[in-house]
């Protein structure tokens, strides 16, 4: 949980000297934080709109309706494995993310947009490394659309490849 708060700021600090003005850097940091937290928003959509009838999602909604917002957020972060088939955690969304990120980084010039896409990528990279130790969990969280099981070696290769890709994306901003 603490990593979800501090990691975007630590990552953003790497880019401090990459922007000509402090205001651009601030917009970049806001974009990174927003992008990093955007994947968490998917958990709310799952609980309130996509699968509202599951027992866990009913608990989250009950917390929220009673005004216990912190309790709802805490439940969502601590029981993340109970929510499967999230929109942003699928093979299809990862493909869209890669294409959209390449477009935003190379063609838009939006500092906030670049930060947002890198924030999303940072969250993916963080989660991939956390989940890579458990092949079944990784497959359920990210490759649920693919109708085959993956070995630990295949998942490790994917995570390393993704990490290299994310480092290259980050270098595009620094350079």
PDB file of C-alpha atoms in Angstrom:
ATOM      1  CA  UNK A   1       0.000   0.000   0.000  1.00  0.00           C
ATOM      2  CA  UNK A   2       2.777   2.437   0.897  1.00  0.00           C
ATOM      3  CA  UNK A   3       4.503   1.579  -2.375  1.00  0.00           C
ATOM      4  CA  UNK A   4       1.403   2.722  -4.224  1.00  0.00           C
ATOM      5  CA  UNK A   5       1.716   6.147  -2.624  1.00  0.00           C
ATOM      6  CA  UNK A   6       5.450   6.817  -2.809  1.00  0.00           C
ATOM      7  CA  UNK A   7       6.565   4.914  -5.909  1.00  0.00           C
ATOM      8  CA  UNK A   8       5.109   7.402  -8.445  1.00  0.00           C
ATOM      9  CA  UNK A   9       6.884  10.301  -6.715  1.00  0.00           C
ATOM     10  CA  UNK A  10      10.220   8.480  -6.509  1.00  0.00           C
ATOM     11  CA  UNK A  11       9.947   7.484 -10.170  1.00  0.00           C
ATOM     12  CA  UNK A  12       9.022  11.046 -11.186  1.00  0.00           C
ATOM     13  CA  UNK A  13      12.081  12.456  -9.418  1.00  0.00           C
ATOM     14  CA  UNK A  14      14.268  10.742 -12.027  1.00  0.00           C
ATOM     15  CA  UNK A  15      12.880  13.152 -14.625  1.00  0.00           C
ATOM     16  CA  UNK A  16      13.395  16.389 -12.669  1.00  0.00           C
ATOM     17  CA  UNK A  17      16.064  17.738 -15.017  1.00  0.00           C
ATOM     18  CA  UNK A  18      14.303  16.536 -18.183  1.00  0.00           C
ATOM     19  CA  UNK A  19      11.827  19.405 -18.329  1.00  0.00           C
ATOM     20  CA  UNK A  20      12.667  23.029 -19.118  1.00  0.00           C
ATOM     21  CA  UNK A  21      10.341  24.450 -16.463  1.00  0.00           C
ATOM     22  CA  UNK A  22       9.165  23.489 -13.014  1.00  0.00           C
ATOM     23  CA  UNK A  23       5.535  23.793 -14.133  1.00  0.00           C
ATOM     24  CA  UNK A  24       6.036  21.153 -16.833  1.00  0.00           C
ATOM     25  CA  UNK A  25       7.648  18.861 -14.279  1.00  0.00           C
ATOM     26  CA  UNK A  26       4.700  19.368 -11.902  1.00  0.00           C
ATOM     27  CA  UNK A  27       2.240  18.458 -14.688  1.00  0.00           C
ATOM     28  CA  UNK A  28       4.361  15.384 -15.416  1.00  0.00           C
ATOM     29  CA  UNK A  29       4.313  14.306 -11.746  1.00  0.00           C
ATOM     30  CA  UNK A  30       0.538  14.815 -11.566  1.00  0.00           C
ATOM     31  CA  UNK A  31       0.218  12.680 -14.708  1.00  0.00           C
ATOM     32  CA  UNK A  32       2.390   9.902 -13.255  1.00  0.00           C
ATOM     33  CA  UNK A  33       0.417   9.842  -9.994  1.00  0.00           C
ATOM     34  CA  UNK A  34      -2.908   9.920 -11.864  1.00  0.00           C
ATOM     35  CA  UNK A  35      -1.819   7.147 -14.245  1.00  0.00           C
ATOM     36  CA  UNK A  36      -0.494   5.013 -11.414  1.00  0.00           C
ATOM     37  CA  UNK A  37      -3.762   5.323  -9.479  1.00  0.00           C
ATOM     38  CA  UNK A  38      -5.926   4.837 -12.578  1.00  0.00           C
ATOM     39  CA  UNK A  39      -5.505   1.072 -12.365  1.00  0.00           C
ATOM     40  CA  UNK A  40      -6.941   1.201  -8.861  1.00  0.00           C
ATOM     41  CA  UNK A  41     -10.058   2.924 -10.224  1.00  0.00           C
ATOM     42  CA  UNK A  42     -10.741  -0.257 -12.180  1.00  0.00           C
ATOM     43  CA  UNK A  43     -11.345  -2.033  -8.883  1.00  0.00           C
ATOM     44  CA  UNK A  44     -14.150   0.435  -8.073  1.00  0.00           C
ATOM     45  CA  UNK A  45     -15.719  -0.082 -11.496  1.00  0.00           C
ATOM     46  CA  UNK A  46     -15.547  -3.834 -10.910  1.00  0.00           C
ATOM     47  CA  UNK A  47     -17.191  -3.511  -7.475  1.00  0.00           C
ATOM     48  CA  UNK A  48     -19.912  -1.017  -8.350  1.00  0.00           C
ATOM     49  CA  UNK A  49     -20.809  -1.694 -11.987  1.00  0.00           C
ATOM     50  CA  UNK A  50     -19.414  -4.865 -13.555  1.00  0.00           C
ATOM     51  CA  UNK A  51     -19.878  -7.478 -10.821  1.00  0.00           C
ATOM     52  CA  UNK A  52     -21.870  -5.786  -8.042  1.00  0.00           C
ATOM     53  CA  UNK A  53     -23.474  -9.033  -6.854  1.00  0.00           C
ATOM     54  CA  UNK A  54     -20.359 -10.874  -5.691  1.00  0.00           C
ATOM     55  CA  UNK A  55     -20.027 -11.178  -1.935  1.00  0.00           C
ATOM     56  CA  UNK A  56     -16.783  -9.204  -1.749  1.00  0.00           C
ATOM     57  CA  UNK A  57     -18.074  -6.392  -3.947  1.00  0.00           C
ATOM     58  CA  UNK A  58     -21.224  -6.155  -1.824  1.00  0.00           C
ATOM     59  CA  UNK A  59     -18.986  -5.691   1.216  1.00  0.00           C
ATOM     60  CA  UNK A  60     -17.062  -2.903  -0.527  1.00  0.00           C
ATOM     61  CA  UNK A  61     -20.304  -1.202  -1.559  1.00  0.00           C
ATOM     62  CA  UNK A  62     -21.662  -1.491   1.995  1.00  0.00           C
ATOM     63  CA  UNK A  63     -18.559   0.254   3.361  1.00  0.00           C
ATOM     64  CA  UNK A  64     -18.955   2.978   0.745  1.00  0.00           C
ATOM     65  CA  UNK A  65     -22.683   3.508   1.386  1.00  0.00           C
ATOM     66  CA  UNK A  66     -22.059   3.861   5.129  1.00  0.00           C
ATOM     67  CA  UNK A  67     -19.508   6.578   4.412  1.00  0.00           C
ATOM     68  CA  UNK A  68     -16.567   4.392   5.413  1.00  0.00           C
ATOM     69  CA  UNK A  69     -14.550   5.296   2.314  1.00  0.00           C
ATOM     70  CA  UNK A  70     -11.234   4.359   3.887  1.00  0.00           C
ATOM     71  CA  UNK A  71     -12.637   0.932   4.777  1.00  0.00           C
ATOM     72  CA  UNK A  72     -13.739   0.394   1.168  1.00  0.00           C
ATOM     73  CA  UNK A  73     -10.332   1.413  -0.171  1.00  0.00           C
ATOM     74  CA  UNK A  74      -8.559  -0.754   2.398  1.00  0.00           C
ATOM     75  CA  UNK A  75     -10.726  -3.757   1.485  1.00  0.00           C
ATOM     76  CA  UNK A  76      -9.985  -3.265  -2.212  1.00  0.00           C
ATOM     77  CA  UNK A  77      -6.233  -3.064  -1.653  1.00  0.00           C
ATOM     78  CA  UNK A  78      -5.975  -5.965   0.786  1.00  0.00           C
ATOM     79  CA  UNK A  79      -8.149  -8.414  -1.128  1.00  0.00           C
ATOM     80  CA  UNK A  80      -7.012  -7.641  -4.663  1.00  0.00           C
ATOM     81  CA  UNK A  81      -6.878 -11.319  -5.613  1.00  0.00           C
ATOM     82  CA  UNK A  82     -10.649 -11.610  -5.074  1.00  0.00           C
ATOM     83  CA  UNK A  83     -11.341  -9.372  -8.049  1.00  0.00           C
ATOM     84  CA  UNK A  84     -10.645 -11.178 -11.288  1.00  0.00           C
ATOM     85  CA  UNK A  85     -11.249 -10.176 -14.901  1.00  0.00           C
ATOM     86  CA  UNK A  86     -10.598  -6.490 -14.370  1.00  0.00           C
ATOM     87  CA  UNK A  87     -10.789  -4.351 -17.503  1.00  0.00           C
ATOM     88  CA  UNK A  88      -7.280  -2.929 -17.247  1.00  0.00           C
ATOM     89  CA  UNK A  89      -5.729  -6.255 -16.359  1.00  0.00           C
ATOM     90  CA  UNK A  90      -6.099  -8.209 -19.550  1.00  0.00           C
ATOM     91  CA  UNK A  91      -3.938  -9.139 -22.502  1.00  0.00           C
ATOM     92  CA  UNK A  92      -6.098  -7.018 -24.808  1.00  0.00           C
ATOM     93  CA  UNK A  93      -5.756  -3.908 -22.654  1.00  0.00           C
ATOM     94  CA  UNK A  94      -1.980  -4.386 -22.453  1.00  0.00           C
ATOM     95  CA  UNK A  95      -1.793  -4.373 -26.257  1.00  0.00           C
ATOM     96  CA  UNK A  96      -3.885  -1.192 -26.396  1.00  0.00           C
ATOM     97  CA  UNK A  97      -1.697   0.339 -23.683  1.00  0.00           C
ATOM     98  CA  UNK A  98       1.497  -0.334 -25.648  1.00  0.00           C
ATOM     99  CA  UNK A  99       0.102   1.205 -28.839  1.00  0.00           C
ATOM    100  CA  UNK A 100      -1.423   4.210 -27.084  1.00  0.00           C
ATOM    101  CA  UNK A 101       1.742   4.849 -25.081  1.00  0.00           C
ATOM    102  CA  UNK A 102       3.918   4.823 -28.187  1.00  0.00           C
ATOM    103  CA  UNK A 103       1.529   7.329 -29.769  1.00  0.00           C
ATOM    104  CA  UNK A 104       1.418   9.632 -26.725  1.00  0.00           C
ATOM    105  CA  UNK A 105       5.180   9.598 -26.172  1.00  0.00           C
ATOM    106  CA  UNK A 106       6.114  10.189 -29.798  1.00  0.00           C
ATOM    107  CA  UNK A 107       3.320  12.367 -31.148  1.00  0.00           C
ATOM    108  CA  UNK A 108       1.363  14.404 -28.616  1.00  0.00           C
ATOM    109  CA  UNK A 109       3.849  16.468 -26.625  1.00  0.00           C
ATOM    110  CA  UNK A 110       1.425  16.505 -23.673  1.00  0.00           C
ATOM    111  CA  UNK A 111       3.483  16.436 -20.491  1.00  0.00           C
ATOM    112  CA  UNK A 112       0.475  15.298 -18.429  1.00  0.00           C
ATOM    113  CA  UNK A 113      -0.351  12.581 -21.005  1.00  0.00           C
ATOM    114  CA  UNK A 114       3.218  11.314 -21.056  1.00  0.00           C
ATOM    115  CA  UNK A 115       3.237  11.200 -17.262  1.00  0.00           C
ATOM    116  CA  UNK A 116      -0.100   9.401 -17.185  1.00  0.00           C
ATOM    117  CA  UNK A 117       1.023   6.703 -19.622  1.00  0.00           C
ATOM    118  CA  UNK A 118       4.303   6.202 -17.763  1.00  0.00           C
ATOM    119  CA  UNK A 119       2.371   6.063 -14.470  1.00  0.00           C
ATOM    120  CA  UNK A 120       0.205   3.279 -15.888  1.00  0.00           C
ATOM    121  CA  UNK A 121       3.321   1.474 -17.099  1.00  0.00           C
ATOM    122  CA  UNK A 122       4.991   1.893 -13.724  1.00  0.00           C
ATOM    123  CA  UNK A 123       1.997   0.328 -11.996  1.00  0.00           C
ATOM    124  CA  UNK A 124       1.989  -2.565 -14.458  1.00  0.00           C
ATOM    125  CA  UNK A 125       5.714  -3.124 -13.956  1.00  0.00           C
ATOM    126  CA  UNK A 126       5.327  -2.985 -10.177  1.00  0.00           C
ATOM    127  CA  UNK A 127       2.426  -5.461 -10.213  1.00  0.00           C
ATOM    128  CA  UNK A 128       4.068  -7.781 -12.731  1.00  0.00           C
ATOM    129  CA  UNK A 129       7.082  -8.221 -10.472  1.00  0.00           C
ATOM    130  CA  UNK A 130       4.848  -8.721  -7.408  1.00  0.00           C
ATOM    131  CA  UNK A 131       2.639 -11.311  -9.128  1.00  0.00           C
ATOM    132  CA  UNK A 132       5.396 -13.095 -11.084  1.00  0.00           C
ATOM    133  CA  UNK A 133       6.229 -15.334  -8.127  1.00  0.00           C
ATOM    134  CA  UNK A 134       2.799 -16.977  -8.368  1.00  0.00           C
ATOM    135  CA  UNK A 135       2.127 -18.179 -11.932  1.00  0.00           C
ATOM    136  CA  UNK A 136      -1.512 -19.066 -11.282  1.00  0.00           C
ATOM    137  CA  UNK A 137      -2.278 -15.655  -9.789  1.00  0.00           C
ATOM    138  CA  UNK A 138      -0.404 -13.857 -12.565  1.00  0.00           C
ATOM    139  CA  UNK A 139      -2.349 -15.764 -15.216  1.00  0.00           C
ATOM    140  CA  UNK A 140      -5.681 -15.109 -13.476  1.00  0.00           C
ATOM    141  CA  UNK A 141      -4.938 -11.411 -13.126  1.00  0.00           C
ATOM    142  CA  UNK A 142      -3.442 -10.590 -16.533  1.00  0.00           C
ATOM    143  CA  UNK A 143      -3.872 -13.442 -19.014  1.00  0.00           C
ATOM    144  CA  UNK A 144      -7.399 -14.553 -18.157  1.00  0.00           C
ATOM    145  CA  UNK A 145      -8.443 -14.005 -21.791  1.00  0.00           C
ATOM    146  CA  UNK A 146      -5.772 -16.393 -23.056  1.00  0.00           C
ATOM    147  CA  UNK A 147      -7.016 -19.973 -22.960  1.00  0.00           C
ATOM    148  CA  UNK A 148      -3.795 -21.679 -21.915  1.00  0.00           C
ATOM    149  CA  UNK A 149      -1.656 -21.887 -18.826  1.00  0.00           C
ATOM    150  CA  UNK A 150       1.779 -20.332 -18.641  1.00  0.00           C
ATOM    151  CA  UNK A 151       4.926 -21.683 -17.049  1.00  0.00           C
ATOM    152  CA  UNK A 152       6.959 -19.742 -14.515  1.00  0.00           C
ATOM    153  CA  UNK A 153       9.682 -19.352 -17.129  1.00  0.00           C
ATOM    154  CA  UNK A 154       7.273 -17.850 -19.688  1.00  0.00           C
ATOM    155  CA  UNK A 155       5.921 -15.413 -17.140  1.00  0.00           C
ATOM    156  CA  UNK A 156       9.428 -14.440 -16.039  1.00  0.00           C
ATOM    157  CA  UNK A 157      10.399 -13.831 -19.685  1.00  0.00           C
ATOM    158  CA  UNK A 158       7.302 -11.671 -20.157  1.00  0.00           C
ATOM    159  CA  UNK A 159       8.023  -9.648 -17.012  1.00  0.00           C
ATOM    160  CA  UNK A 160      11.667  -9.083 -17.958  1.00  0.00           C
ATOM    161  CA  UNK A 161      10.651  -8.129 -21.512  1.00  0.00           C
ATOM    162  CA  UNK A 162       8.011  -5.737 -20.178  1.00  0.00           C
ATOM    163  CA  UNK A 163      10.539  -4.179 -17.797  1.00  0.00           C
ATOM    164  CA  UNK A 164      13.013  -3.595 -20.634  1.00  0.00           C
ATOM    165  CA  UNK A 165      10.199  -2.064 -22.708  1.00  0.00           C
ATOM    166  CA  UNK A 166       9.241   0.229 -19.818  1.00  0.00           C
ATOM    167  CA  UNK A 167      12.850   1.330 -19.308  1.00  0.00           C
ATOM    168  CA  UNK A 168      13.080   2.179 -23.023  1.00  0.00           C
ATOM    169  CA  UNK A 169       9.861   4.218 -22.743  1.00  0.00           C
ATOM    170  CA  UNK A 170      11.313   6.053 -19.757  1.00  0.00           C
ATOM    171  CA  UNK A 171      14.517   6.763 -21.658  1.00  0.00           C
ATOM    172  CA  UNK A 172      12.475   8.321 -24.478  1.00  0.00           C
ATOM    173  CA  UNK A 173      11.402  10.998 -22.009  1.00  0.00           C
ATOM    174  CA  UNK A 174      14.867  11.554 -20.556  1.00  0.00           C
ATOM    175  CA  UNK A 175      16.535  11.886 -23.948  1.00  0.00           C
TER     176      UNK A 175
END
